Amino acid sequence: MSGNADIYHEMIVDYSRHPSNFGKIENPTIQYHDSNPLCGDSIDIYMNVDGDKVSDIKFSGRGCAICLACTSVLTEIVKGKTIEDARKIQKNDVLGELGLENLQAVRIKCALLSLKVLKYGLYSYLASKDANADALKQEASSLY
Amino acid sequence: MQTAISVEQIRKDFPILQRKVRKDKNLVYLDNAATTQKPIQVINAITDFYTNHNSNIHRAVHALAEEATEAYEMTRDKIAKFLNIKDRQEIVFVRGTTEAINLVAYAWGRQNIKEGDIIVTTEYEHHSNIVPWQLLTQEKKAKLEYIAIDDNGELILDQLDQYLATGKVKLVAVSQMSNVLGTITDVDAIISKCKKAGVRVLIDGAQSVPHMKVDLDALGCDFFAFSGHKMLGPTGVGVLWAKKELLEQMAPFHGGGDMIREVHKYETTWNDLPYKFEAGTPNIADVIGFAAAIDYLNNIGMDYVRAHEIEITKYALDKLSQINGIKLYGTSDMSKRGGVISFNFADIHPHDLATIIDEDGIAIRSGHHCAQVLMEKLDIAATSRASFYIYNTKEEVDVLINSLSRAARLFKL
């Protein structure tokens, strides 16, 4: 990739116009919200947990194309996964899907906001059930 | 007679404008409402201070201290002349506009604002002219009210009349130019209304002083704040101007060195103005650098600055309005507008747009511009903002316009 504008390839632009899993879940098992104070990206993630699986996931909010594309990809990855697998998702699992591994530092927060929201959301669900839940909180706060 | 000034000559004074960005692109710097670039004269003044004169000021008697003190105080005199301030003791050096407003909120506000009082600000203020008043009114159980804007981005001043009619307003705090819409506030009307009602007025001049002639003696407000770095000067220097009688009545903001007359174990008396408000070692080098910025602006003349910005802004507004999908904010009446253009481009998020055109070397700002109250009012998350200064050219506007068409292609508009 020669320049930063190359990040605006077809997939990113398409996702920004037609995000996946966009919407709300009424009375979800897990709901979490966060925003980036400097740019105003704002994401809510909703998840239903069925047994040990994330049976459904949706998101709402607003953000730039990078933010909406990454959140779309993240929800696609999470849907149907077990909680155990969902908590193992790393930033390059999302960035790699969209060719954003070398995203410039000032935009990385746009790409990783949803992963942060996911990790905090899973933490809020697991805090009372899992002795190792704290690690999720650590990962979320150190993402960017 | 002043000789004609050309933008080409001016550009030669700014070393940063000669550099390339993003490999081989000319820098097109259109983020001047955030901070301006610095001419070599300002850079040299700071270097000269640290190379030849560095010393603390006001107390030591050695040669360096004398030179440093003289240069530091000379900036105060230059500011007095630049803004037609009659008494140099009314000029307090602070870090910037934000600190100046916080100083007033803390030192004047805590003495004068009581439960039930009203402070009035506007919907197009920067956070620095909102949050200090929120902190103060919350602490004092007072109320914060907003003058709304109309569809042109101008204040609906009838609302000020309604607030003033309550008899509870103690302060009106308003910017002289919006950093998002570029709207020039009718501060004369506001000050005249407030004077009749016996209400104090604070003017945030962060966006006005760099771009137009301001005469504080004629203006007649009570407090005035602005920053050096938005007018060719260094960061970390700003000014609070206030009427002497107010500064005399106000309690100090920070306690420490230089602001005292005598310190005893359990009591202290305050130094004379303005030193009562300049605790600790100030930002000496940058204050001295700021003087070079004022010299530079005096040399080209504020009338030239304003005329140049009107020309560039008109040109840019005209070009932008020809692009399908561009939504422009603020008035098209250039007599009421500074060199700031906020816009949105179809459904491209401003952050994406800024990233795309950065590839062409263009620096614009995207986001809420520290004016979230205004964003809420306009019902948008963000805008893109191009803001101009003395060194910007029509060719640079053309580069921006071409780059926008590249963004349109990427987003298949």
Coordinates of N, CA and C in Angstrom, one line a residue, chain A residues 2-10 13-14 16-17 37-41 62-66 104 107 109-110, chain B residues 22-23 346-349 351-356 358-359 366-368 372 379-382 406 410-413:
Chain A
S2 N 0.6 2.1 -0.9 CA 1.5 3.3 -1.0 C 1.0 4.4 -0.1
G3 N -0.3 4.6 0.0 CA -0.7 5.8 0.8 C -1.9 5.5 1.7
N4 N -2.2 6.4 2.5 CA -3.3 6.2 3.4 C -4.7 6.2 2.7
A5 N -4.8 6.9 1.6 CA -6.1 7.0 0.9 C -6.4 5.6 0.3
D6 N -5.4 4.8 0.1 CA -5.6 3.4 -0.4 C -6.5 2.6 0.5
I7 N -6.6 3.0 1.8 CA -7.5 2.3 2.7 C -9.0 2.4 2.2
Y8 N -9.3 3.4 1.4 CA -10.7 3.6 1.0 C -11.0 2.8 -0.3
H9 N -10.8 1.4 -0.1 CA -11.1 0.5 -1.2 C -12.6 0.2 -1.2
E10 N -13.0 -0.6 -2.1 CA -14.4 -0.9 -2.4 C -15.1 -1.4 -1.1
V13 N -15.8 1.2 1.6 CA -16.8 2.1 1.1 C -18.2 1.4 1.2
D14 N -18.2 0.2 0.7 CA -19.5 -0.6 0.7 C -20.0 -0.8 2.1
S16 N -19.4 1.0 4.6 CA -19.8 2.3 5.3 C -21.3 2.7 4.9
R17 N -21.6 2.2 3.6 CA -23.0 2.5 3.1 C -24.0 1.5 3.6
P37 N -13.9 10.4 22.2 CA -14.2 11.8 22.5 C -13.7 12.8 21.5
L38 N -12.6 12.5 20.8 CA -12.1 13.5 19.9 C -12.8 13.6 18.6
C39 N -13.2 12.4 18.1 CA -13.8 12.4 16.7 C -15.3 12.2 16.7
G40 N -15.9 11.7 17.9 CA -17.3 11.6 17.9 C -17.8 10.2 17.4
D41 N -17.0 9.3 17.0 CA -17.4 8.0 16.7 C -18.1 7.4 17.9
R62 N -22.9 5.9 15.2 CA -22.4 6.5 14.0 C -20.9 6.7 14.0
G63 N -20.3 6.8 12.8 CA -18.9 6.9 12.8 C -18.5 7.0 11.3
C64 N -17.1 7.1 11.2 CA -16.6 7.2 9.8 C -16.6 5.9 9.1
A65 N -16.2 5.8 7.9 CA -16.2 4.6 7.1 C -15.4 3.5 7.7
I66 N -14.2 3.9 8.2 CA -13.3 2.9 8.8 C -14.0 2.3 10.0
Q104 N -2.7 4.3 9.8 CA -2.0 5.3 10.5 C -2.5 5.5 11.9
R107 N -5.7 7.2 13.1 CA -7.0 6.6 12.7 C -7.3 5.3 13.3
K109 N -7.9 4.4 16.3 CA -9.0 4.4 17.2 C -10.4 4.3 16.5
C110 N -10.4 4.7 15.3 CA -11.7 4.6 14.5 C -11.9 3.1 14.2
Chain B
R22 N 3.6 13.9 2.8 CA 3.2 12.7 2.1 C 4.1 12.5 0.9
K23 N 5.4 12.4 1.1 CA 6.4 12.2 0.1 C 6.7 13.5 -0.7
A346 N -21.6 15.1 0.8 CA -22.5 14.0 0.7 C -22.5 13.1 2.0
D347 N -22.3 11.8 1.8 CA -22.3 11.0 3.0 C -20.9 10.6 3.5
I348 N -19.9 11.3 3.0 CA -18.5 11.0 3.4 C -18.3 11.6 4.8
H349 N -17.9 10.8 5.7 CA -17.6 11.3 7.0 C -16.4 12.2 7.0
H351 N -13.9 12.7 8.8 CA -12.6 12.0 9.1 C -12.1 11.3 7.9
D352 N -13.0 10.6 7.2 CA -12.5 9.9 6.0 C -12.1 10.9 4.9
L353 N -12.8 12.0 4.8 CA -12.5 13.1 3.8 C -11.1 13.7 4.1
A354 N -10.9 14.0 5.4 CA -9.6 14.6 5.8 C -8.5 13.6 5.5
T355 N -8.7 12.3 5.7 CA -7.6 11.3 5.5 C -7.3 11.3 4.0
I356 N -8.4 11.3 3.2 CA -8.2 11.2 1.7 C -7.5 12.4 1.2
D358 N -5.6 14.5 2.8 CA -4.3 14.6 3.4 C -3.2 14.0 2.4
E359 N -3.7 12.9 1.7 CA -2.8 12.3 0.7 C -2.3 13.3 -0.3
S366 N -11.1 18.0 10.7 CA -12.4 17.3 10.7 C -12.8 17.0 12.1
G367 N -14.1 17.1 12.4 CA -14.6 16.7 13.7 C -15.6 17.7 14.3
H368 N -15.6 17.8 15.6 CA -16.7 18.7 16.2 C -16.1 20.1 16.5
Q372 N -19.4 21.0 20.5 CA -20.4 20.0 20.4 C -21.8 20.5 20.6
D379 N -27.5 19.2 14.3 CA -27.8 17.8 14.2 C -26.8 17.0 13.3
I380 N -25.6 17.3 13.5 CA -24.5 16.5 12.7 C -23.4 16.1 13.7
A381 N -22.7 15.1 13.4 CA -21.6 14.6 14.3 C -20.4 15.4 14.1
A382 N -20.2 15.9 12.9 CA -18.9 16.5 12.6 C -19.0 17.3 11.3
R406 N -11.4 13.8 -6.2 CA -10.8 12.4 -6.0 C -11.6 11.7 -4.9
L410 N -13.6 8.0 -5.1 CA -13.3 6.9 -4.2 C -14.7 6.4 -3.6
F411 N -15.5 7.4 -3.2 CA -16.8 7.1 -2.6 C -17.9 7.0 -3.6
K412 N -17.5 6.9 -4.9 CA -18.5 6.7 -5.9 C -19.7 7.6 -5.8
L413 N -19.4 8.9 -5.6 CA -20.5 9.9 -5.6 C -21.0 10.2 -7.0

